[in-house]
Amino acid sequence: MEQKPLFIAFSTQKGGVGKTAFTVLLSRYLHSLEGKSIAVVDCDFPQHSIMEMRKRDQGLVISDSYYKRMAYEQFKEIAKKAYPVIGSNPINAIEDAQKLIADSENKIDIVFFDLPGTMNSKGVVSTLREMDYIFAPVSADRLVLASTLSFASSLNENLISIGKSSIKGMYLFWTMVDGREKTPLYDAYNDAIGELGLSLLNTRIPDTKRFRREMDETHRPVFRSTIFPPDKYLIKGSNVDELVTEIRQIIAV
Ligand SMILES: Nc1ncnc2c1ncn2[C@@H]1O[C@H](COP(=O)(O)OP(=O)(O)OP(=O)(O)O)[C@@H](O)[C@H]1O
Ligand SMILES: [Mg+2]
């Protein structure tokens, strides 16, 4: 039987915790894997920040000889076109993904959905229930934590634990971790997460400015791009490698 593509979302109720950033990082990272084909459905209507990023990235590859050369070198190495990014919204996301899959020349293995926060956003929960895996970035900020725990517990109680969804796993992970913050604080939070019956990844992503490094005229090393993988020096200390390893073990690719 033809295997159906995996649907994955980085999702939380709160804005600004890194849903879009992790969608871009992970999709570009997994795109490098031999034989794996990725697609991104940008459901954050009307901002469509990943689609906009792709337009900027592509524009630079065409107009800037430095990036043109880099793209050429990359193509010699992995001989793969950039993965598709399509614009959608939370209501039509699944239908649009199915169309993309049906129309694609090659078999798509993983589709990432970048959703807005769940609050006041029609269609988000019905799209989330079609996911195979959900990863929820959370920062040690009282409001972010409270809203993420209530979001995750409610998905768990109303959909996952009673088998009313496709979700095989939902995992929280710490991000924007401040090096000065004490481990006992995280230990206490981790206990609370465990008591709610929620799963947590071991990887902690630090709070670091490199998340803002996109392709631009300065040609400085790039972290967040829909065309190039994160620069290998910027990756060091970002724990993104560990995150990818942990996620790959869970989703088994
Ligand atoms: N670990 C991190 N350390 C520092 N900055 C980060 C980190 N993760 C993300 N950021 C930055 O935080 C900002 C918000 O991230 P992002 O846009 O990915 O969040 P989001 O959850 O998609 O927000 P929204 O709900 O608005 O869509 C971005 O400027 C991003 O570069
Ligand atoms: Mg976003």
Tab-separated table of C-alpha atoms and ligand atoms in Angstrom:
chain	number	residue	atom	x	y	z
A	1	MET	CA	0.000	0.000	0.000
A	2	GLU	CA	1.193	3.473	-0.821
A	3	GLN	CA	2.169	5.177	2.405
A	4	LYS	CA	0.285	8.366	3.128
A	5	PRO	CA	2.405	11.471	3.820
A	6	LEU	CA	2.987	12.423	7.444
A	7	PHE	CA	1.259	15.599	8.575
A	8	ILE	CA	3.183	17.608	11.174
A	9	ALA	CA	2.529	20.931	12.892
A	10	PHE	CA	4.414	23.080	15.358
A	11	SER	CA	1.489	24.495	17.199
A	12	THR	CA	0.589	26.419	20.315
A	13	GLN	CA	-2.088	28.752	21.401
A	14	LYS	CA	0.334	31.607	21.990
A	15	GLY	CA	1.905	33.707	19.281
A	16	GLY	CA	5.574	34.468	18.911
A	17	VAL	CA	7.018	31.313	20.486
A	18	GLY	CA	8.559	29.975	17.280
A	19	LYS	CA	5.945	27.975	15.366
A	20	THR	CA	6.981	29.512	12.068
A	21	ALA	CA	10.702	29.457	12.843
A	22	PHE	CA	10.676	25.737	13.714
A	23	THR	CA	8.520	24.906	10.696
A	24	VAL	CA	11.115	26.532	8.441
A	25	LEU	CA	14.091	24.986	10.253
A	26	LEU	CA	12.713	21.460	10.343
A	27	SER	CA	11.325	21.447	6.822
A	28	ARG	CA	14.605	22.666	5.361
A	29	TYR	CA	16.573	20.238	7.500
A	30	LEU	CA	14.504	17.188	6.508
A	31	HIS	CA	14.580	18.290	2.870
A	32	SER	CA	18.329	17.540	2.943
A	33	LEU	CA	17.634	13.899	3.720
A	34	GLU	CA	18.189	11.662	0.780
A	35	GLY	CA	14.984	10.453	-0.801
A	36	LYS	CA	12.673	12.519	1.426
A	37	SER	CA	10.346	15.025	-0.051
A	38	ILE	CA	8.793	17.797	1.971
A	39	ALA	CA	6.033	20.344	1.474
A	40	VAL	CA	4.882	23.275	3.584
A	41	VAL	CA	1.308	24.506	3.833
A	42	ASP	CA	1.401	28.049	5.172
A	43	CYS	CA	-1.963	28.452	6.895
A	44	ASP	CA	-1.217	31.721	8.645
A	45	PHE	CA	-3.555	33.789	6.521
A	46	PRO	CA	-3.166	36.652	5.648
A	47	GLN	CA	0.464	37.137	6.835
A	48	HIS	CA	1.688	34.000	5.065
A	49	SER	CA	5.107	34.571	6.551
A	50	ILE	CA	6.733	31.433	5.130
A	51	MET	CA	5.445	32.165	1.641
A	52	GLU	CA	6.796	35.682	1.978
A	53	MET	CA	10.119	34.330	3.203
A	54	ARG	CA	10.269	31.981	0.205
A	55	LYS	CA	9.607	34.917	-2.130
A	56	ARG	CA	12.416	36.938	-0.527
A	57	ASP	CA	14.794	33.948	-0.561
A	58	GLN	CA	14.023	33.195	-4.190
A	59	GLY	CA	14.361	36.841	-5.173
A	60	LEU	CA	17.856	36.920	-3.667
A	61	VAL	CA	18.904	33.714	-5.398
A	62	ILE	CA	17.957	35.342	-8.704
A	63	SER	CA	19.305	38.847	-8.104
A	64	ASP	CA	22.330	38.306	-5.866
A	65	SER	CA	25.312	36.552	-7.418
A	66	TYR	CA	26.566	35.351	-4.024
A	67	TYR	CA	23.357	33.405	-3.348
A	68	LYS	CA	23.050	32.348	-6.973
A	69	ARG	CA	26.432	30.676	-6.686
A	70	MET	CA	25.477	29.099	-3.345
A	71	ALA	CA	22.286	27.698	-4.859
A	72	TYR	CA	24.277	26.311	-7.780
A	73	GLU	CA	26.751	24.611	-5.419
A	74	GLN	CA	23.886	23.206	-3.397
A	75	PHE	CA	22.152	21.866	-6.478
A	76	LYS	CA	25.359	20.090	-7.526
A	77	GLU	CA	25.358	18.435	-4.109
A	78	ILE	CA	21.755	17.465	-3.468
A	79	ALA	CA	20.199	17.835	-6.949
A	80	LYS	CA	16.833	18.746	-5.517
A	81	LYS	CA	14.527	21.609	-6.258
A	82	ALA	CA	13.401	23.741	-3.317
A	83	TYR	CA	10.399	22.146	-1.604
A	84	PRO	CA	6.966	23.578	-2.366
A	85	VAL	CA	5.408	26.166	-0.041
A	86	ILE	CA	1.747	26.886	-0.630
A	87	GLY	CA	-0.521	29.473	0.915
A	88	SER	CA	-3.720	28.389	2.605
A	89	ASN	CA	-5.705	29.089	5.741
A	90	PRO	CA	-6.757	26.955	8.717
A	91	ILE	CA	-10.126	26.101	7.190
A	92	ASN	CA	-8.901	24.838	3.792
A	93	ALA	CA	-5.488	23.561	4.893
A	94	ILE	CA	-6.178	19.829	4.680
A	95	GLU	CA	-8.011	20.053	1.378
A	96	ASP	CA	-5.223	22.211	-0.085
A	97	ALA	CA	-2.605	19.759	1.175
A	98	GLN	CA	-4.456	16.845	-0.444
A	99	LYS	CA	-4.558	18.729	-3.733
A	100	LEU	CA	-0.848	19.479	-3.504
A	101	ILE	CA	-0.104	15.809	-2.800
A	102	ALA	CA	-2.307	14.613	-5.672
A	103	ASP	CA	-0.807	17.098	-8.148
A	104	SER	CA	2.819	16.587	-7.114
A	105	GLU	CA	5.119	14.885	-9.649
A	106	ASN	CA	6.996	13.090	-6.908
A	107	LYS	CA	5.677	11.374	-3.819
A	108	ILE	CA	5.531	13.738	-0.837
A	109	ASP	CA	6.643	12.193	2.463
A	110	ILE	CA	6.051	14.946	4.993
A	111	VAL	CA	3.794	17.994	4.992
A	112	PHE	CA	4.375	20.723	7.577
A	113	PHE	CA	1.455	22.966	8.449
A	114	ASP	CA	2.219	26.413	9.838
A	115	LEU	CA	-0.874	27.474	11.751
A	116	PRO	CA	-1.779	30.639	13.607
A	117	GLY	CA	-2.392	30.356	17.344
A	118	THR	CA	-5.581	28.501	18.220
A	119	MET	CA	-7.262	31.468	19.882
A	120	ASN	CA	-9.972	33.047	17.760
A	121	SER	CA	-8.883	31.130	14.738
A	122	LYS	CA	-11.574	29.156	13.041
A	123	GLY	CA	-10.450	25.856	11.595
A	124	VAL	CA	-7.265	25.459	13.633
A	125	VAL	CA	-8.532	22.638	15.847
A	126	SER	CA	-10.150	20.768	12.955
A	127	THR	CA	-6.850	20.987	11.057
A	128	LEU	CA	-4.855	19.945	14.105
A	129	ARG	CA	-6.904	16.784	14.519
A	130	GLU	CA	-5.700	15.640	11.074
A	131	MET	CA	-2.054	15.886	12.109
A	132	ASP	CA	0.041	12.790	12.765
A	133	TYR	CA	2.325	14.657	15.141
A	134	ILE	CA	2.150	17.964	16.955
A	135	PHE	CA	5.156	19.671	18.516
A	136	ALA	CA	4.450	22.569	20.833
A	137	PRO	CA	7.256	25.031	21.584
A	138	VAL	CA	6.890	26.516	25.038
A	139	SER	CA	8.873	29.168	26.879
A	140	ALA	CA	9.221	29.513	30.617
A	141	ASP	CA	6.991	32.538	30.734
A	142	ARG	CA	4.010	32.248	33.011
A	143	LEU	CA	1.464	33.253	30.386
A	144	VAL	CA	2.963	31.166	27.600
A	145	LEU	CA	3.212	28.170	29.885
A	146	ALA	CA	-0.322	28.488	31.235
A	147	SER	CA	-1.856	28.852	27.791
A	148	THR	CA	0.237	26.040	26.299
A	149	LEU	CA	-0.669	23.653	29.104
A	150	SER	CA	-4.351	24.415	28.748
A	151	PHE	CA	-4.164	24.098	24.953
A	152	ALA	CA	-2.268	20.795	25.106
A	153	SER	CA	-4.420	19.268	27.852
A	154	SER	CA	-7.571	20.197	26.031
A	155	LEU	CA	-6.333	18.588	22.782
A	156	ASN	CA	-5.296	15.587	24.798
A	157	GLU	CA	-8.605	15.177	26.597
A	158	ASN	CA	-10.985	16.089	23.794
A	159	LEU	CA	-9.257	14.496	20.813
A	160	ILE	CA	-6.152	12.414	21.343
A	161	SER	CA	-6.937	10.224	24.332
A	162	ILE	CA	-10.374	9.310	23.044
A	163	GLY	CA	-9.157	8.472	19.557
A	164	LYS	CA	-11.030	11.297	17.855
A	165	SER	CA	-8.079	12.377	15.753
A	166	SER	CA	-5.185	11.155	13.606
A	167	ILE	CA	-2.723	12.402	16.210
A	168	LYS	CA	-0.186	9.748	17.175
A	169	GLY	CA	1.802	11.996	19.449
A	170	MET	CA	1.977	15.493	20.854
A	171	TYR	CA	5.190	16.747	22.441
A	172	LEU	CA	6.021	19.963	24.203
A	173	PHE	CA	9.570	21.302	24.130
A	174	TRP	CA	11.339	24.192	25.834
A	175	THR	CA	12.501	27.077	23.721
A	176	MET	CA	13.857	30.570	24.326
A	177	VAL	CA	15.633	29.088	27.314
A	178	ASP	CA	17.613	31.732	29.142
A	179	GLY	CA	20.982	30.377	30.263
A	180	ARG	CA	20.637	32.191	33.576
A	181	GLU	CA	17.385	30.538	34.448
A	182	LYS	CA	17.717	27.881	37.096
A	183	THR	CA	17.304	24.208	36.371
A	184	PRO	CA	15.052	23.716	39.439
A	185	LEU	CA	12.524	26.034	37.801
A	186	TYR	CA	12.402	23.824	34.712
A	187	ASP	CA	12.299	20.704	36.893
A	188	ALA	CA	9.199	22.048	38.628
A	189	TYR	CA	7.572	22.898	35.306
A	190	ASN	CA	8.512	19.481	33.926
A	191	ASP	CA	6.788	17.819	36.878
A	192	ALA	CA	3.636	19.841	36.201
A	193	ILE	CA	3.726	18.803	32.533
A	194	GLY	CA	4.125	15.154	33.538
A	195	GLU	CA	1.269	15.351	36.006
A	196	LEU	CA	-1.005	16.539	33.217
A	197	GLY	CA	-0.070	13.436	31.261
A	198	LEU	CA	1.710	15.460	28.576
A	199	SER	CA	4.937	14.449	26.846
A	200	LEU	CA	8.038	16.604	26.728
A	201	LEU	CA	11.114	16.410	24.498
A	202	ASN	CA	14.543	16.351	26.168
A	203	THR	CA	15.932	19.021	23.860
A	204	ARG	CA	15.923	22.605	25.100
A	205	ILE	CA	16.387	25.376	22.564
A	206	PRO	CA	18.257	28.408	23.899
A	207	ASP	CA	17.164	31.991	23.499
A	208	THR	CA	19.486	33.138	20.754
A	209	LYS	CA	19.613	35.935	18.228
A	210	ARG	CA	20.629	33.619	15.385
A	211	PHE	CA	16.937	32.806	14.901
A	212	ARG	CA	16.655	36.166	13.176
A	213	ARG	CA	19.416	35.464	10.656
A	214	GLU	CA	17.826	35.319	7.252
A	215	MET	CA	19.282	35.715	3.777
A	216	ASP	CA	20.118	39.363	3.059
A	217	GLU	CA	22.575	41.654	1.288
A	218	THR	CA	25.171	41.263	4.054
A	219	HIS	CA	25.735	37.589	3.119
A	220	ARG	CA	26.278	36.733	6.759
A	221	PRO	CA	25.728	33.081	7.663
A	222	VAL	CA	22.068	32.155	7.399
A	223	PHE	CA	20.014	30.327	10.004
A	224	ARG	CA	16.455	30.607	8.813
A	225	SER	CA	15.938	30.060	5.108
A	226	THR	CA	13.515	28.107	2.955
A	227	ILE	CA	16.280	27.483	0.424
A	228	PHE	CA	19.502	26.883	2.338
A	229	PRO	CA	20.079	24.752	5.421
A	230	PRO	CA	21.098	26.518	8.624
A	231	ASP	CA	24.791	27.423	8.560
A	232	LYS	CA	26.821	24.748	10.312
A	233	TYR	CA	28.533	27.199	12.677
A	234	LEU	CA	25.243	28.793	13.641
A	235	ILE	CA	23.780	25.348	14.278
A	236	LYS	CA	26.407	24.739	16.975
A	237	GLY	CA	24.958	25.558	20.360
A	238	SER	CA	21.463	26.090	18.948
A	239	ASN	CA	20.458	22.510	19.855
A	240	VAL	CA	18.583	22.299	16.574
A	241	ASP	CA	20.582	19.159	15.687
A	242	GLU	CA	19.352	17.494	18.887
A	243	LEU	CA	15.805	18.615	18.181
A	244	VAL	CA	15.922	17.130	14.689
A	245	THR	CA	17.340	13.851	16.007
A	246	GLU	CA	14.674	13.567	18.666
A	247	ILE	CA	11.864	14.407	16.264
A	248	ARG	CA	13.174	11.985	13.634
A	249	GLN	CA	13.146	9.198	16.186
A	250	ILE	CA	9.525	9.951	17.019
A	251	ILE	CA	8.238	10.280	13.480
A	252	ALA	CA	10.534	7.450	12.303
A	253	VAL	CA	12.135	9.083	9.260
B	1	LIG	N1	14.820	30.171	20.498
B	1	LIG	C1	14.687	31.425	20.066
B	1	LIG	N2	15.515	32.394	20.516
B	1	LIG	C2	15.368	33.667	20.117
B	1	LIG	N3	14.469	34.090	19.254
B	1	LIG	C3	13.611	33.182	18.757
B	1	LIG	C4	13.676	31.810	19.135
B	1	LIG	N4	12.695	31.151	18.465
B	1	LIG	C5	12.055	32.062	17.718
B	1	LIG	N5	12.602	33.284	17.880
B	1	LIG	C6	12.173	34.559	17.276
B	1	LIG	O1	10.923	34.903	17.839
B	1	LIG	C7	10.092	35.548	16.884
B	1	LIG	C8	8.768	34.829	16.772
B	1	LIG	O2	8.969	33.562	16.171
B	1	LIG	P1	7.921	32.958	15.159
B	1	LIG	O3	7.467	33.970	14.183
B	1	LIG	O4	8.512	31.712	14.633
B	1	LIG	O5	6.720	32.638	16.166
B	1	LIG	P2	5.235	32.132	15.862
B	1	LIG	O6	4.889	31.230	16.981
B	1	LIG	O7	5.154	31.596	14.482
B	1	LIG	O8	4.409	33.484	15.970
B	1	LIG	P3	2.947	33.822	15.378
B	1	LIG	O9	1.961	33.278	16.364
B	1	LIG	O10	2.964	35.303	15.299
B	1	LIG	O11	2.823	33.151	14.042
B	1	LIG	C9	10.891	35.560	15.581
B	1	LIG	O12	11.514	36.805	15.439
B	1	LIG	C10	11.923	34.472	15.788
B	1	LIG	O13	13.092	34.727	15.057
B	2	MG	MG	3.924	32.101	12.879
